[in-house]
Amino acid sequence: MRRTLPSFAALALACLLTACGGDSGTTASASTTVTPAAATPGASAPAAIAPSADPATASPSGAPSAPAKPAPPKPKPPTTPALTCAQLAGAQLGSAAAPYNGYPDHIPLTEGIWNGEDGASVELQEPCGIGDLDGDGAADAVGTVRLRAGGTGQFWTVAVWRNSGGEPVYRALVDLGDRNPVTSISVSGQRATVVWLTRSDGRGMAELDIRRTSVYRLSGTTLVEVSHTDAPYTP
């Protein structure tokens, strides 16, 4: 018995030392660290979105289309050339609608003169005016003729020729009477202004003492006097 006791005591001491050593050991606490994932090689950032083209201005190829060209202006209608006083020298005077001096038909002027079988003669006189009388935009002509039928009588008439495609066509007239010469004619604002000489009541036919300025407008086949003013005249 005395020989086995030390062995048992030694074994107990060894166990005690082993248990104490285990209690004094330290245990490291575990920690978790999250590391961001590395970028994948070859990957690129998302591309920016380009603004879309306006469908109203974009052409099928993607380029903006040119603005529409304005329509060309409409051509102006051809302008009728104005009549000239020289054209009246070969014009016709009078018509069935507006006869001249009682002649039933027109009389043709040749170089400004007409001679009738009855001995009467008609001569185109110098006073003449050019301008639009009927409002169609074409310049008409107003002229004067003098009729001689024998004796001392000289009958003056103001006549209108309408512009028809650049040619004179007789339209209207107004008689001024015996020995009442015209000195000037002008046309403006669809009115014809005629300056002519006449006499006071009681004067002889050769005694001209009034310068009259008459304003006429065209009404159908008639020249209608709108107004007139008189001024003294001394030959």
mmCIF file of C-alpha atoms in Angstrom:
data_model
loop_
_atom_site.group_PDB
_atom_site.id
_atom_site.type_symbol
_atom_site.label_atom_id
_atom_site.label_comp_id
_atom_site.label_asym_id
_atom_site.label_seq_id
_atom_site.Cartn_x
_atom_site.Cartn_y
_atom_site.Cartn_z
ATOM 1 C CA MET A 1 0.000 0.000 0.000
ATOM 2 C CA ARG A 2 2.767 2.453 0.887
ATOM 3 C CA ARG A 3 4.409 1.804 -2.573
ATOM 4 C CA THR A 4 1.316 2.719 -4.727
ATOM 5 C CA LEU A 5 0.353 5.957 -2.986
ATOM 6 C CA PRO A 6 3.051 8.153 -4.476
ATOM 7 C CA SER A 7 2.062 7.071 -7.954
ATOM 8 C CA PHE A 8 -1.512 8.054 -7.362
ATOM 9 C CA ALA A 9 -0.489 11.403 -5.928
ATOM 10 C CA ALA A 10 1.761 12.101 -8.878
ATOM 11 C CA LEU A 11 -1.034 11.344 -11.285
ATOM 12 C CA ALA A 12 -3.420 13.672 -9.472
ATOM 13 C CA LEU A 13 -0.860 16.478 -9.508
ATOM 14 C CA ALA A 14 -0.308 16.083 -13.237
ATOM 15 C CA CYS A 15 -4.021 16.325 -13.910
ATOM 16 C CA LEU A 16 -4.281 19.445 -11.805
ATOM 17 C CA LEU A 17 -1.464 21.140 -13.677
ATOM 18 C CA THR A 18 -3.019 20.279 -17.021
ATOM 19 C CA ALA A 19 -6.397 21.745 -16.066
ATOM 20 C CA CYS A 20 -4.878 24.987 -14.822
ATOM 21 C CA GLY A 21 -2.844 25.416 -17.959
ATOM 22 C CA GLY A 22 -5.978 25.103 -20.102
ATOM 23 C CA ASP A 23 -7.837 27.766 -18.102
ATOM 24 C CA SER A 24 -5.041 30.310 -18.421
ATOM 25 C CA GLY A 25 -4.897 30.149 -22.251
ATOM 26 C CA THR A 26 -6.286 33.162 -24.275
ATOM 27 C CA THR A 27 -8.744 32.879 -27.115
ATOM 28 C CA ALA A 28 -8.477 35.465 -29.942
ATOM 29 C CA SER A 29 -11.789 36.946 -30.941
ATOM 30 C CA ALA A 30 -12.616 36.485 -34.624
ATOM 31 C CA SER A 31 -13.355 39.581 -36.726
ATOM 32 C CA THR A 32 -14.933 39.729 -40.179
ATOM 33 C CA THR A 33 -13.669 42.289 -42.746
ATOM 34 C CA VAL A 34 -15.651 42.863 -45.942
ATOM 35 C CA THR A 35 -13.432 43.772 -48.876
ATOM 36 C CA PRO A 36 -15.120 45.441 -51.905
ATOM 37 C CA ALA A 37 -15.044 43.325 -54.961
ATOM 38 C CA ALA A 38 -12.478 44.328 -57.509
ATOM 39 C CA ALA A 39 -13.711 45.737 -60.809
ATOM 40 C CA THR A 40 -14.049 43.201 -63.527
ATOM 41 C CA PRO A 41 -11.288 43.684 -66.102
ATOM 42 C CA GLY A 42 -12.601 45.015 -69.462
ATOM 43 C CA ALA A 43 -15.850 46.472 -68.039
ATOM 44 C CA SER A 44 -16.623 50.136 -68.916
ATOM 45 C CA ALA A 45 -18.911 52.803 -67.435
ATOM 46 C CA PRO A 46 -22.396 53.149 -69.046
ATOM 47 C CA ALA A 47 -22.342 55.526 -72.038
ATOM 48 C CA ALA A 48 -24.243 58.859 -71.876
ATOM 49 C CA ILE A 49 -27.559 58.886 -73.790
ATOM 50 C CA ALA A 50 -27.427 61.305 -76.715
ATOM 51 C CA PRO A 51 -30.486 63.590 -77.230
ATOM 52 C CA SER A 52 -32.787 62.403 -79.968
ATOM 53 C CA ALA A 53 -33.174 64.502 -83.128
ATOM 54 C CA ASP A 54 -36.357 66.489 -83.685
ATOM 55 C CA PRO A 55 -38.459 64.371 -86.059
ATOM 56 C CA ALA A 56 -39.813 67.562 -87.679
ATOM 57 C CA THR A 57 -36.351 68.690 -88.824
ATOM 58 C CA ALA A 58 -34.458 65.421 -89.147
ATOM 59 C CA SER A 59 -33.996 63.888 -92.551
ATOM 60 C CA PRO A 60 -34.017 60.098 -93.098
ATOM 61 C CA SER A 61 -30.209 60.122 -93.049
ATOM 62 C CA GLY A 62 -30.177 61.824 -89.642
ATOM 63 C CA ALA A 63 -28.978 65.243 -90.903
ATOM 64 C CA PRO A 64 -31.282 68.286 -90.364
ATOM 65 C CA SER A 65 -33.319 69.136 -93.467
ATOM 66 C CA ALA A 66 -33.084 72.538 -95.181
ATOM 67 C CA PRO A 67 -35.977 74.994 -94.607
ATOM 68 C CA ALA A 68 -38.656 75.061 -97.291
ATOM 69 C CA LYS A 69 -38.118 77.699 -99.998
ATOM 70 C CA PRO A 70 -40.844 80.362 -100.349
ATOM 71 C CA ALA A 71 -43.055 80.135 -103.403
ATOM 72 C CA PRO A 72 -41.908 82.379 -106.281
ATOM 73 C CA PRO A 73 -43.982 85.561 -106.773
ATOM 74 C CA LYS A 74 -46.736 85.425 -109.335
ATOM 75 C CA PRO A 75 -45.864 87.171 -112.598
ATOM 76 C CA LYS A 76 -47.514 90.528 -113.104
ATOM 77 C CA PRO A 77 -50.028 90.792 -115.927
ATOM 78 C CA PRO A 78 -48.670 92.510 -119.026
ATOM 79 C CA THR A 79 -49.035 96.283 -119.000
ATOM 80 C CA THR A 80 -51.030 97.879 -121.806
ATOM 81 C CA PRO A 81 -48.944 100.576 -123.485
ATOM 82 C CA ALA A 82 -50.308 104.097 -123.205
ATOM 83 C CA LEU A 83 -51.909 105.692 -126.217
ATOM 84 C CA THR A 84 -50.081 108.531 -127.926
ATOM 85 C CA CYS A 85 -51.455 111.660 -129.533
ATOM 86 C CA ALA A 86 -49.810 110.641 -132.808
ATOM 87 C CA GLN A 87 -52.009 107.529 -132.963
ATOM 88 C CA LEU A 88 -55.133 109.686 -133.238
ATOM 89 C CA ALA A 89 -54.100 110.833 -136.714
ATOM 90 C CA GLY A 90 -55.214 107.451 -138.051
ATOM 91 C CA ALA A 91 -58.110 106.771 -135.688
ATOM 92 C CA GLN A 92 -61.830 106.563 -136.363
ATOM 93 C CA LEU A 93 -64.129 109.347 -135.187
ATOM 94 C CA GLY A 94 -67.776 108.792 -134.263
ATOM 95 C CA SER A 95 -69.918 105.663 -134.079
ATOM 96 C CA ALA A 96 -73.534 104.576 -134.337
ATOM 97 C CA ALA A 97 -73.830 104.827 -130.533
ATOM 98 C CA ALA A 98 -72.184 108.265 -130.351
ATOM 99 C CA PRO A 99 -72.282 109.837 -133.829
ATOM 100 C CA TYR A 100 -70.077 112.765 -134.742
ATOM 101 C CA ASN A 101 -71.866 115.855 -136.086
ATOM 102 C CA GLY A 102 -74.846 113.814 -137.246
ATOM 103 C CA TYR A 103 -72.910 111.338 -139.386
ATOM 104 C CA PRO A 104 -74.571 107.919 -138.986
ATOM 105 C CA ASP A 105 -71.299 105.997 -139.109
ATOM 106 C CA HIS A 106 -67.719 106.633 -138.071
ATOM 107 C CA ILE A 107 -65.399 108.694 -140.234
ATOM 108 C CA PRO A 108 -61.800 107.545 -140.726
ATOM 109 C CA LEU A 109 -58.993 110.021 -140.225
ATOM 110 C CA THR A 110 -56.015 109.789 -142.542
ATOM 111 C CA GLU A 111 -53.015 111.726 -141.316
ATOM 112 C CA GLY A 112 -55.464 113.580 -139.097
ATOM 113 C CA ILE A 113 -57.812 114.707 -141.909
ATOM 114 C CA TRP A 114 -61.115 113.561 -143.362
ATOM 115 C CA ASN A 115 -62.867 115.109 -146.382
ATOM 116 C CA GLY A 116 -66.535 114.303 -146.976
ATOM 117 C CA GLU A 117 -68.475 114.151 -150.212
ATOM 118 C CA ASP A 118 -70.638 116.999 -148.917
ATOM 119 C CA GLY A 119 -67.638 119.342 -148.911
ATOM 120 C CA ALA A 120 -67.101 119.186 -145.144
ATOM 121 C CA SER A 121 -63.636 118.592 -143.772
ATOM 122 C CA VAL A 122 -62.499 117.429 -140.347
ATOM 123 C CA GLU A 123 -59.014 118.129 -138.996
ATOM 124 C CA LEU A 124 -57.378 116.779 -135.872
ATOM 125 C CA GLN A 125 -56.038 119.648 -133.757
ATOM 126 C CA GLU A 126 -52.897 119.821 -131.646
ATOM 127 C CA PRO A 127 -54.309 119.929 -128.071
ATOM 128 C CA CYS A 128 -54.292 116.389 -126.701
ATOM 129 C CA GLY A 129 -54.160 114.706 -123.293
ATOM 130 C CA ILE A 130 -53.197 111.154 -122.244
ATOM 131 C CA GLY A 131 -54.409 109.394 -119.080
ATOM 132 C CA ASP A 132 -56.787 106.823 -117.636
ATOM 133 C CA LEU A 133 -60.392 108.013 -117.899
ATOM 134 C CA ASP A 134 -62.372 104.798 -117.376
ATOM 135 C CA GLY A 135 -60.446 103.345 -114.416
ATOM 136 C CA ASP A 136 -59.052 100.252 -116.130
ATOM 137 C CA GLY A 137 -55.436 101.321 -115.589
ATOM 138 C CA ALA A 138 -54.700 101.906 -119.292
ATOM 139 C CA ALA A 139 -53.953 105.427 -120.523
ATOM 140 C CA ASP A 140 -56.655 106.716 -122.868
ATOM 141 C CA ALA A 141 -56.498 109.737 -125.184
ATOM 142 C CA VAL A 142 -58.504 112.960 -125.309
ATOM 143 C CA GLY A 143 -58.160 115.028 -128.460
ATOM 144 C CA THR A 144 -59.868 117.814 -130.392
ATOM 145 C CA VAL A 145 -61.144 118.060 -133.935
ATOM 146 C CA ARG A 146 -62.381 121.012 -135.959
ATOM 147 C CA LEU A 147 -65.115 120.763 -138.572
ATOM 148 C CA ARG A 148 -65.412 123.158 -141.486
ATOM 149 C CA ALA A 149 -68.500 122.932 -143.661
ATOM 150 C CA GLY A 150 -68.100 126.056 -145.780
ATOM 151 C CA GLY A 151 -68.397 129.687 -144.806
ATOM 152 C CA THR A 152 -66.763 131.023 -141.653
ATOM 153 C CA GLY A 153 -67.994 128.362 -139.256
ATOM 154 C CA GLN A 154 -65.409 126.301 -137.353
ATOM 155 C CA PHE A 155 -66.978 123.790 -134.989
ATOM 156 C CA TRP A 156 -64.780 122.408 -132.221
ATOM 157 C CA THR A 157 -65.313 119.038 -130.577
ATOM 158 C CA VAL A 158 -63.528 117.223 -127.736
ATOM 159 C CA ALA A 159 -63.370 113.459 -128.336
ATOM 160 C CA VAL A 160 -62.253 110.486 -126.230
ATOM 161 C CA TRP A 161 -60.511 107.376 -127.528
ATOM 162 C CA ARG A 162 -60.382 104.404 -125.191
ATOM 163 C CA ASN A 163 -57.207 102.343 -124.926
ATOM 164 C CA SER A 164 -57.946 98.841 -126.231
ATOM 165 C CA GLY A 165 -54.751 96.799 -126.152
ATOM 166 C CA GLY A 166 -52.681 99.834 -127.088
ATOM 167 C CA GLU A 167 -54.976 100.930 -129.930
ATOM 168 C CA PRO A 168 -57.361 103.947 -129.888
ATOM 169 C CA VAL A 169 -61.064 103.072 -130.020
ATOM 170 C CA TYR A 170 -63.520 105.952 -130.226
ATOM 171 C CA ARG A 171 -65.733 106.277 -127.139
ATOM 172 C CA ALA A 172 -67.362 109.679 -126.537
ATOM 173 C CA LEU A 173 -67.419 113.367 -127.429
ATOM 174 C CA VAL A 174 -68.684 116.791 -126.400
ATOM 175 C CA ASP A 175 -69.320 119.696 -128.788
ATOM 176 C CA LEU A 176 -67.969 123.116 -127.797
ATOM 177 C CA GLY A 177 -69.635 125.094 -130.568
ATOM 178 C CA ASP A 178 -68.629 127.478 -133.310
ATOM 179 C CA ARG A 179 -65.241 129.197 -133.098
ATOM 180 C CA ASN A 180 -64.452 128.110 -129.536
ATOM 181 C CA PRO A 181 -60.859 126.895 -129.890
ATOM 182 C CA VAL A 182 -59.209 124.553 -127.367
ATOM 183 C CA THR A 183 -55.822 125.643 -126.007
ATOM 184 C CA SER A 184 -54.847 122.707 -123.754
ATOM 185 C CA ILE A 185 -55.990 119.313 -122.421
ATOM 186 C CA SER A 186 -54.755 117.293 -119.454
ATOM 187 C CA VAL A 187 -55.953 114.039 -117.858
ATOM 188 C CA SER A 188 -55.604 113.134 -114.174
ATOM 189 C CA GLY A 189 -57.658 111.202 -111.614
ATOM 190 C CA GLN A 190 -60.056 109.943 -114.309
ATOM 191 C CA ARG A 191 -60.902 113.534 -115.187
ATOM 192 C CA ALA A 192 -60.138 115.509 -118.336
ATOM 193 C CA THR A 193 -59.384 119.201 -117.916
ATOM 194 C CA VAL A 194 -59.994 121.220 -121.076
ATOM 195 C CA VAL A 195 -59.022 124.880 -121.413
ATOM 196 C CA TRP A 196 -60.798 126.680 -124.244
ATOM 197 C CA LEU A 197 -61.799 130.163 -125.363
ATOM 198 C CA THR A 198 -65.304 131.529 -125.690
ATOM 199 C CA ARG A 199 -67.175 134.813 -125.418
ATOM 200 C CA SER A 200 -69.586 136.684 -123.187
ATOM 201 C CA ASP A 201 -73.243 137.013 -124.151
ATOM 202 C CA GLY A 202 -73.782 139.797 -126.668
ATOM 203 C CA ARG A 203 -70.272 139.570 -128.110
ATOM 204 C CA GLY A 204 -69.615 138.865 -131.769
ATOM 205 C CA MET A 205 -68.349 135.437 -132.854
ATOM 206 C CA ALA A 206 -64.835 136.767 -133.308
ATOM 207 C CA GLU A 207 -64.751 138.515 -129.914
ATOM 208 C CA LEU A 208 -63.206 135.961 -127.567
ATOM 209 C CA ASP A 209 -62.963 137.362 -124.036
ATOM 210 C CA ILE A 210 -63.278 134.319 -121.709
ATOM 211 C CA ARG A 211 -60.785 131.562 -120.943
ATOM 212 C CA ARG A 212 -62.866 128.660 -119.636
ATOM 213 C CA THR A 213 -61.481 125.661 -117.792
ATOM 214 C CA SER A 214 -63.896 122.739 -117.918
ATOM 215 C CA VAL A 215 -63.494 119.451 -116.040
ATOM 216 C CA TYR A 216 -65.119 116.377 -117.602
ATOM 217 C CA ARG A 217 -65.675 112.782 -116.572
ATOM 218 C CA LEU A 218 -66.475 109.876 -118.843
ATOM 219 C CA SER A 219 -69.976 108.398 -118.535
ATOM 220 C CA GLY A 220 -70.654 105.706 -121.102
ATOM 221 C CA THR A 221 -70.503 107.384 -124.498
ATOM 222 C CA THR A 222 -70.780 110.906 -123.087
ATOM 223 C CA LEU A 223 -68.356 113.394 -121.574
ATOM 224 C CA VAL A 224 -70.143 114.993 -118.632
ATOM 225 C CA GLU A 225 -68.991 118.407 -117.411
ATOM 226 C CA VAL A 226 -68.287 118.241 -113.673
ATOM 227 C CA SER A 227 -67.402 121.914 -113.244
ATOM 228 C CA HIS A 228 -65.936 124.917 -115.004
ATOM 229 C CA THR A 229 -64.306 128.209 -114.084
ATOM 230 C CA ASP A 230 -63.956 131.352 -116.203
ATOM 231 C CA ALA A 231 -61.195 133.919 -116.348
ATOM 232 C CA PRO A 232 -60.914 137.071 -118.457
ATOM 233 C CA TYR A 233 -59.114 136.637 -121.750
ATOM 234 C CA THR A 234 -57.486 139.281 -123.891
ATOM 235 C CA PRO A 235 -56.251 138.274 -127.366
#
